[in-house]
PDB file of C-alpha atoms in Angstrom:
ATOM      1  CA  MET X  27     131.103  57.099 158.917  1.00  0.00           C
ATOM      2  CA  LYS X  28     132.490  57.073 155.493  1.00  0.00           C
ATOM      3  CA  ALA X  29     130.420  59.158 152.521  1.00  0.00           C
ATOM      4  CA  ILE X  30     130.415  59.056 148.775  1.00  0.00           C
ATOM      5  CA  ILE X  31     130.800  61.884 146.853  1.00  0.00           C
ATOM      6  CA  LEU X  32     129.488  60.899 142.952  1.00  0.00           C
ATOM      7  CA  ALA X  33     131.301  63.516 140.909  1.00  0.00           C
ATOM      8  CA  GLY X  34     132.119  61.530 137.489  1.00  0.00           C
ATOM      9  CA  GLY X  35     130.148  63.474 135.127  1.00  0.00           C
ATOM     10  CA  ARG X  36     130.389  65.771 132.535  1.00  0.00           C
ATOM     11  CA  GLY X  37     128.500  68.851 133.239  1.00  0.00           C
ATOM     12  CA  LYS X  38     127.643  69.706 129.615  1.00  0.00           C
ATOM     13  CA  ARG X  39     125.192  72.188 131.392  1.00  0.00           C
ATOM     14  CA  LEU X  40     128.476  74.535 132.758  1.00  0.00           C
ATOM     15  CA  ARG X  41     130.002  74.264 129.143  1.00  0.00           C
ATOM     16  CA  PRO X  42     132.317  75.890 128.078  1.00  0.00           C
ATOM     17  CA  ILE X  43     134.386  75.898 131.669  1.00  0.00           C
ATOM     18  CA  THR X  44     133.738  72.401 132.215  1.00  0.00           C
ATOM     19  CA  ASP X  45     135.381  71.644 128.641  1.00  0.00           C
ATOM     20  CA  TYR X  46     138.542  72.417 130.250  1.00  0.00           C
ATOM     21  CA  ILE X  47     137.943  71.467 134.249  1.00  0.00           C
ATOM     22  CA  PRO X  48     135.620  68.734 135.627  1.00  0.00           C
ATOM     23  CA  LYS X  49     132.362  69.891 137.295  1.00  0.00           C
ATOM     24  CA  PRO X  50     133.429  69.206 140.927  1.00  0.00           C
ATOM     25  CA  LEU X  51     136.477  72.161 140.472  1.00  0.00           C
ATOM     26  CA  VAL X  52     133.923  74.614 139.062  1.00  0.00           C
ATOM     27  CA  PRO X  53     134.259  77.565 141.774  1.00  0.00           C
ATOM     28  CA  ILE X  54     132.167  78.840 143.796  1.00  0.00           C
ATOM     29  CA  LYS X  55     133.620  82.264 145.454  1.00  0.00           C
ATOM     30  CA  ASN X  56     136.688  80.991 144.301  1.00  0.00           C
ATOM     31  CA  ILE X  57     136.579  77.448 146.047  1.00  0.00           C
ATOM     32  CA  PRO X  58     135.642  74.225 143.819  1.00  0.00           C
ATOM     33  CA  ILE X  59     132.346  72.778 144.664  1.00  0.00           C
ATOM     34  CA  ILE X  60     134.166  69.289 145.766  1.00  0.00           C
ATOM     35  CA  GLU X  61     136.038  71.224 148.185  1.00  0.00           C
ATOM     36  CA  TRP X  62     132.889  73.159 149.853  1.00  0.00           C
ATOM     37  CA  GLN X  63     131.567  69.324 149.938  1.00  0.00           C
ATOM     38  CA  ILE X  64     134.297  68.381 151.648  1.00  0.00           C
ATOM     39  CA  LYS X  65     133.851  71.002 154.529  1.00  0.00           C
ATOM     40  CA  TYR X  66     130.316  70.137 154.944  1.00  0.00           C
ATOM     41  CA  LEU X  67     130.962  66.346 155.176  1.00  0.00           C
ATOM     42  CA  LYS X  68     133.654  67.059 157.408  1.00  0.00           C
ATOM     43  CA  LYS X  69     131.413  69.244 159.586  1.00  0.00           C
ATOM     44  CA  PHE X  70     129.425  65.978 160.629  1.00  0.00           C
ATOM     45  CA  GLY X  71     132.183  64.053 161.460  1.00  0.00           C
ATOM     46  CA  ILE X  72     132.812  62.097 158.468  1.00  0.00           C
ATOM     47  CA  ASP X  73     135.876  60.726 158.811  1.00  0.00           C
ATOM     48  CA  GLU X  74     136.378  59.131 154.791  1.00  0.00           C
ATOM     49  CA  ILE X  75     135.521  60.057 151.301  1.00  0.00           C
ATOM     50  CA  ILE X  76     135.403  57.863 148.218  1.00  0.00           C
ATOM     51  CA  ILE X  77     135.211  59.988 145.157  1.00  0.00           C
ATOM     52  CA  CYS X  78     133.361  58.475 142.707  1.00  0.00           C
ATOM     53  CA  THR X  79     135.394  60.314 139.294  1.00  0.00           C
ATOM     54  CA  GLY X  80     135.566  59.490 135.431  1.00  0.00           C
ATOM     55  CA  TYR X  81     135.889  62.665 133.376  1.00  0.00           C
ATOM     56  CA  LYS X  82     138.800  64.328 133.762  1.00  0.00           C
ATOM     57  CA  GLN X  83     139.785  62.491 136.907  1.00  0.00           C
ATOM     58  CA  ASP X  84     143.496  63.019 137.081  1.00  0.00           C
ATOM     59  CA  ILE X  85     142.681  66.972 137.032  1.00  0.00           C
ATOM     60  CA  ILE X  86     140.620  65.889 140.419  1.00  0.00           C
ATOM     61  CA  GLU X  87     142.613  63.804 141.860  1.00  0.00           C
ATOM     62  CA  HIS X  88     145.901  66.398 141.585  1.00  0.00           C
ATOM     63  CA  TYR X  89     144.019  68.919 142.551  1.00  0.00           C
ATOM     64  CA  LEU X  90     143.114  67.489 146.133  1.00  0.00           C
ATOM     65  CA  ASN X  91     146.159  65.874 146.678  1.00  0.00           C
ATOM     66  CA  ILE X  92     148.116  69.279 146.749  1.00  0.00           C
ATOM     67  CA  LYS X  93     145.535  70.499 148.907  1.00  0.00           C
ATOM     68  CA  ASN X  94     145.441  70.290 152.749  1.00  0.00           C
ATOM     69  CA  ILE X  95     141.834  69.074 153.104  1.00  0.00           C
ATOM     70  CA  GLY X  96     142.706  66.995 156.449  1.00  0.00           C
ATOM     71  CA  ILE X  97     140.483  64.102 155.678  1.00  0.00           C
ATOM     72  CA  LYS X  98     141.188  60.678 154.109  1.00  0.00           C
ATOM     73  CA  ILE X  99     140.028  60.558 150.767  1.00  0.00           C
ATOM     74  CA  LYS X 100     140.302  57.642 147.756  1.00  0.00           C
ATOM     75  CA  PHE X 101     139.260  57.478 144.254  1.00  0.00           C
ATOM     76  CA  SER X 102     136.840  55.426 142.606  1.00  0.00           C
ATOM     77  CA  VAL X 103     137.429  55.826 139.225  1.00  0.00           C
ATOM     78  CA  GLU X 104     134.756  54.579 136.003  1.00  0.00           C
ATOM     79  CA  LYS X 105     136.484  54.171 133.275  1.00  0.00           C
ATOM     80  CA  SER X 106     133.213  54.469 131.814  1.00  0.00           C
ATOM     81  CA  PRO X 107     130.140  56.049 133.016  1.00  0.00           C
ATOM     82  CA  LEU X 108     128.187  53.602 135.494  1.00  0.00           C
ATOM     83  CA  GLY X 109     125.516  55.648 136.314  1.00  0.00           C
ATOM     84  CA  THR X 110     124.823  56.385 140.067  1.00  0.00           C
ATOM     85  CA  GLY X 111     123.633  52.900 140.744  1.00  0.00           C
ATOM     86  CA  GLY X 112     126.867  51.354 139.496  1.00  0.00           C
ATOM     87  CA  ALA X 113     128.783  54.096 141.161  1.00  0.00           C
ATOM     88  CA  ILE X 114     127.701  53.568 144.290  1.00  0.00           C
ATOM     89  CA  LYS X 115     128.044  50.031 144.130  1.00  0.00           C
ATOM     90  CA  LYS X 116     131.769  50.099 142.724  1.00  0.00           C
ATOM     91  CA  ALA X 117     133.046  52.960 145.458  1.00  0.00           C
ATOM     92  CA  ALA X 118     131.476  51.342 148.482  1.00  0.00           C
ATOM     93  CA  LYS X 119     133.302  47.829 148.080  1.00  0.00           C
ATOM     94  CA  LEU X 120     135.747  50.525 149.650  1.00  0.00           C
ATOM     95  CA  ILE X 121     133.796  50.627 152.846  1.00  0.00           C
ATOM     96  CA  ASN X 122     133.582  48.441 155.649  1.00  0.00           C
ATOM     97  CA  GLU X 123     130.895  50.111 157.960  1.00  0.00           C
ATOM     98  CA  LYS X 124     127.511  49.054 158.173  1.00  0.00           C
ATOM     99  CA  SER X 125     126.020  52.133 156.271  1.00  0.00           C
ATOM    100  CA  PHE X 126     127.444  55.101 154.753  1.00  0.00           C
ATOM    101  CA  PHE X 127     125.949  58.703 152.861  1.00  0.00           C
ATOM    102  CA  VAL X 128     126.049  59.843 149.704  1.00  0.00           C
ATOM    103  CA  ILE X 129     125.804  63.000 147.924  1.00  0.00           C
ATOM    104  CA  ASN X 130     125.407  64.448 144.284  1.00  0.00           C
ATOM    105  CA  GLY X 131     128.482  65.950 143.178  1.00  0.00           C
ATOM    106  CA  ASP X 132     126.835  69.354 142.419  1.00  0.00           C
ATOM    107  CA  THR X 133     124.735  69.575 145.749  1.00  0.00           C
ATOM    108  CA  ILE X 134     125.693  72.307 148.116  1.00  0.00           C
ATOM    109  CA  THR X 135     123.414  72.411 151.213  1.00  0.00           C
ATOM    110  CA  ASN X 136     123.243  72.924 154.912  1.00  0.00           C
ATOM    111  CA  ILE X 137     120.873  69.714 155.475  1.00  0.00           C
ATOM    112  CA  ASP X 138     121.815  67.722 158.839  1.00  0.00           C
ATOM    113  CA  LEU X 139     123.179  64.745 158.400  1.00  0.00           C
ATOM    114  CA  LYS X 140     122.552  63.514 161.651  1.00  0.00           C
ATOM    115  CA  GLU X 141     118.652  63.615 161.613  1.00  0.00           C
ATOM    116  CA  LEU X 142     119.484  61.980 158.130  1.00  0.00           C
ATOM    117  CA  ALA X 143     121.332  59.042 160.141  1.00  0.00           C
ATOM    118  CA  LYS X 144     118.565  58.120 162.187  1.00  0.00           C
ATOM    119  CA  LYS X 145     116.975  56.185 159.325  1.00  0.00           C
ATOM    120  CA  GLN X 146     118.378  53.529 156.720  1.00  0.00           C
ATOM    121  CA  ASN X 147     118.258  53.276 153.360  1.00  0.00           C
ATOM    122  CA  SER X 148     116.844  57.008 153.513  1.00  0.00           C
ATOM    123  CA  LEU X 149     116.882  60.018 151.102  1.00  0.00           C
ATOM    124  CA  ALA X 150     116.546  63.249 152.460  1.00  0.00           C
ATOM    125  CA  SER X 151     113.920  65.267 150.386  1.00  0.00           C
ATOM    126  CA  ILE X 152     112.865  69.169 150.539  1.00  0.00           C
ATOM    127  CA  GLU X 153     109.750  71.024 149.331  1.00  0.00           C
ATOM    128  CA  LEU X 154     109.864  71.394 145.662  1.00  0.00           C
ATOM    129  CA  ARG X 155     111.307  74.676 144.469  1.00  0.00           C
ATOM    130  CA  THR X 156     110.317  76.449 141.309  1.00  0.00           C
ATOM    131  CA  ASN X 157     112.801  78.881 139.396  1.00  0.00           C
ATOM    132  CA  PHE X 158     109.571  80.629 137.904  1.00  0.00           C
ATOM    133  CA  GLY X 159     107.488  83.531 138.836  1.00  0.00           C
ATOM    134  CA  ILE X 160     104.702  82.536 140.634  1.00  0.00           C
ATOM    135  CA  LEU X 161     101.573  84.937 140.718  1.00  0.00           C
ATOM    136  CA  GLU X 162      98.871  85.156 143.679  1.00  0.00           C
ATOM    137  CA  THR X 163      95.847  85.627 142.827  1.00  0.00           C
ATOM    138  CA  ASN X 164      91.954  86.583 144.086  1.00  0.00           C
ATOM    139  CA  ASN X 165      89.102  86.237 141.176  1.00  0.00           C
ATOM    140  CA  ASP X 166      91.081  86.500 138.511  1.00  0.00           C
ATOM    141  CA  LYS X 167      93.106  89.745 139.820  1.00  0.00           C
ATOM    142  CA  ILE X 168      96.757  89.434 140.612  1.00  0.00           C
ATOM    143  CA  THR X 169      97.620  90.591 143.826  1.00  0.00           C
ATOM    144  CA  LYS X 170     101.205  89.634 144.427  1.00  0.00           C
ATOM    145  CA  PHE X 171     104.355  88.217 142.458  1.00  0.00           C
ATOM    146  CA  ARG X 172     106.895  86.230 143.698  1.00  0.00           C
ATOM    147  CA  GLU X 173     109.944  85.245 141.942  1.00  0.00           C
ATOM    148  CA  LYS X 174     110.247  81.942 143.843  1.00  0.00           C
ATOM    149  CA  LYS X 175     108.848  79.827 146.274  1.00  0.00           C
ATOM    150  CA  GLU X 176     108.807  76.573 147.452  1.00  0.00           C
ATOM    151  CA  ILE X 177     105.718  74.419 146.985  1.00  0.00           C
ATOM    152  CA  VAL X 178     104.543  73.718 150.184  1.00  0.00           C
ATOM    153  CA  GLY X 179     103.584  69.555 150.773  1.00  0.00           C
ATOM    154  CA  VAL X 180     105.453  68.599 147.569  1.00  0.00           C
ATOM    155  CA  TRP X 181     108.754  66.447 148.114  1.00  0.00           C
ATOM    156  CA  MET X 182     111.812  66.563 146.366  1.00  0.00           C
ATOM    157  CA  ASN X 183     114.933  64.655 145.945  1.00  0.00           C
ATOM    158  CA  ALA X 184     117.537  66.295 147.185  1.00  0.00           C
ATOM    159  CA  GLY X 185     120.149  64.175 146.133  1.00  0.00           C
ATOM    160  CA  ILE X 186     121.846  63.201 149.608  1.00  0.00           C
ATOM    161  CA  TYR X 187     121.496  59.549 150.699  1.00  0.00           C
ATOM    162  CA  HIS X 188     122.189  57.299 153.651  1.00  0.00           C
ATOM    163  CA  LEU X 189     122.228  53.571 152.521  1.00  0.00           C
ATOM    164  CA  ASP X 190     122.530  50.218 154.400  1.00  0.00           C
ATOM    165  CA  LYS X 191     125.526  48.184 152.836  1.00  0.00           C
ATOM    166  CA  GLU X 192     123.105  45.435 152.193  1.00  0.00           C
ATOM    167  CA  ILE X 193     121.248  47.712 149.230  1.00  0.00           C
ATOM    168  CA  LEU X 194     124.997  46.621 147.401  1.00  0.00           C
ATOM    169  CA  ARG X 195     123.876  43.514 145.929  1.00  0.00           C
ATOM    170  CA  ASP X 196     120.417  44.998 144.360  1.00  0.00           C
ATOM    171  CA  LEU X 197     122.415  47.907 142.772  1.00  0.00           C
ATOM    172  CA  PRO X 198     123.096  47.489 139.187  1.00  0.00           C
ATOM    173  CA  ASP X 199     126.875  47.170 137.607  1.00  0.00           C
ATOM    174  CA  LYS X 200     125.605  50.358 135.598  1.00  0.00           C
ATOM    175  CA  GLY X 201     122.693  52.314 135.331  1.00  0.00           C
ATOM    176  CA  ASP X 202     120.787  54.720 138.180  1.00  0.00           C
ATOM    177  CA  ILE X 203     119.939  54.104 141.644  1.00  0.00           C
ATOM    178  CA  GLU X 204     117.299  56.667 140.813  1.00  0.00           C
ATOM    179  CA  LYS X 205     115.724  54.855 137.957  1.00  0.00           C
ATOM    180  CA  THR X 206     116.400  51.104 139.621  1.00  0.00           C
ATOM    181  CA  VAL X 207     115.996  50.261 143.452  1.00  0.00           C
ATOM    182  CA  PHE X 208     114.418  53.422 144.674  1.00  0.00           C
ATOM    183  CA  PRO X 209     111.303  52.790 142.298  1.00  0.00           C
ATOM    184  CA  ASN X 210     111.504  49.045 143.457  1.00  0.00           C
ATOM    185  CA  TYR X 211     112.700  49.683 147.353  1.00  0.00           C
ATOM    186  CA  ALA X 212     109.948  52.112 147.619  1.00  0.00           C
ATOM    187  CA  LYS X 213     107.205  49.359 146.032  1.00  0.00           C
ATOM    188  CA  LYS X 214     108.198  46.979 148.749  1.00  0.00           C
ATOM    189  CA  GLY X 215     108.281  50.100 151.923  1.00  0.00           C
ATOM    190  CA  LYS X 216     111.987  49.624 152.318  1.00  0.00           C
ATOM    191  CA  LEU X 217     112.687  53.230 151.536  1.00  0.00           C
ATOM    192  CA  SER X 218     112.182  56.299 153.832  1.00  0.00           C
ATOM    193  CA  THR X 219     112.668  59.827 153.521  1.00  0.00           C
ATOM    194  CA  VAL X 220     113.797  62.598 156.025  1.00  0.00           C
ATOM    195  CA  LYS X 221     112.077  65.872 155.346  1.00  0.00           C
ATOM    196  CA  PHE X 222     114.226  69.412 155.537  1.00  0.00           C
ATOM    197  CA  LYS X 223     112.102  72.519 156.049  1.00  0.00           C
ATOM    198  CA  ASN X 224     113.713  75.859 155.870  1.00  0.00           C
ATOM    199  CA  VAL X 225     117.031  74.370 154.465  1.00  0.00           C
ATOM    200  CA  ARG X 226     119.582  76.003 151.831  1.00  0.00           C
ATOM    201  CA  TRP X 227     119.980  74.025 149.163  1.00  0.00           C
ATOM    202  CA  TYR X 228     121.440  74.621 145.793  1.00  0.00           C
ATOM    203  CA  SER X 229     122.173  71.945 142.869  1.00  0.00           C
ATOM    204  CA  ILE X 230     124.937  73.537 140.487  1.00  0.00           C
ATOM    205  CA  ASP X 231     123.501  73.091 136.875  1.00  0.00           C
ATOM    206  CA  SER X 232     123.749  76.229 135.509  1.00  0.00           C
ATOM    207  CA  PHE X 233     125.756  80.124 135.636  1.00  0.00           C
ATOM    208  CA  LYS X 234     122.444  81.527 137.696  1.00  0.00           C
ATOM    209  CA  ASP X 235     122.976  78.393 140.055  1.00  0.00           C
ATOM    210  CA  MET X 236     126.532  79.391 140.456  1.00  0.00           C
ATOM    211  CA  GLU X 237     125.737  83.384 140.756  1.00  0.00           C
ATOM    212  CA  GLU X 238     122.895  82.714 143.313  1.00  0.00           C
ATOM    213  CA  CYS X 239     125.196  79.800 145.797  1.00  0.00           C
ATOM    214  CA  ALA X 240     127.704  82.488 145.676  1.00  0.00           C
ATOM    215  CA  LEU X 241     125.807  84.988 147.729  1.00  0.00           C
ATOM    216  CA  GLU X 242     124.762  82.557 150.241  1.00  0.00           C
ATOM    217  CA  ILE X 243     127.815  79.576 150.384  1.00  0.00           C
ATOM    218  CA  GLU X 244     129.636  81.203 153.564  1.00  0.00           C
ATOM    219  CA  LYS X 245     126.265  81.009 155.147  1.00  0.00           C
ATOM    220  CA  ILE X 246     125.344  77.568 154.108  1.00  0.00           C
ATOM    221  CA  ILE X 247     128.920  75.865 154.784  1.00  0.00           C
ATOM    222  CA  LYS X 248     131.093  78.364 157.604  1.00  0.00           C
TER     223      LYS X 248
END
């Protein structure tokens, strides 16, 4: 199968690093985020990756062209930001298969793509995670502190999709899939999810995310 990595954003939350290098090349344990993602995709038998680039795309291409990644890579370059929907629509024209995976360019996880592939037009979901301290109480007395906790039964978008190519006709030329097609498909009962419990998952949006992910990355993606 083929996969699309959405890697065209500016990564403003990681400035000033991203003033000099694009977010996909921000290192986690001295290896760029995008290289970890490629290792992850290869593990599940992905044989070709289309990378959606925009901001500092020449640096990304140069890095991957000189690396021995061991997988076929193509680039779909956005001259101006297209949003996730527009980026997928443009990149998927390079795919002939009936379906494909999409992963956000800042997501590090061990979610099982084979499970996700069992449902068409589906997104991976995980239980909502809070970055805030949680109090456990009994009759207004605090009994325990928890630094972080998954909110049981409340599911969030994990930023990984398995899409049927027919979805392209409904994607906008410019705009986010999460704000256009997904809400529309959800109303029509055309969108599914595969729920994953007890998985490792990081969205690299801050320096704290980088630090926490670095402690786990070699367990997440071997």
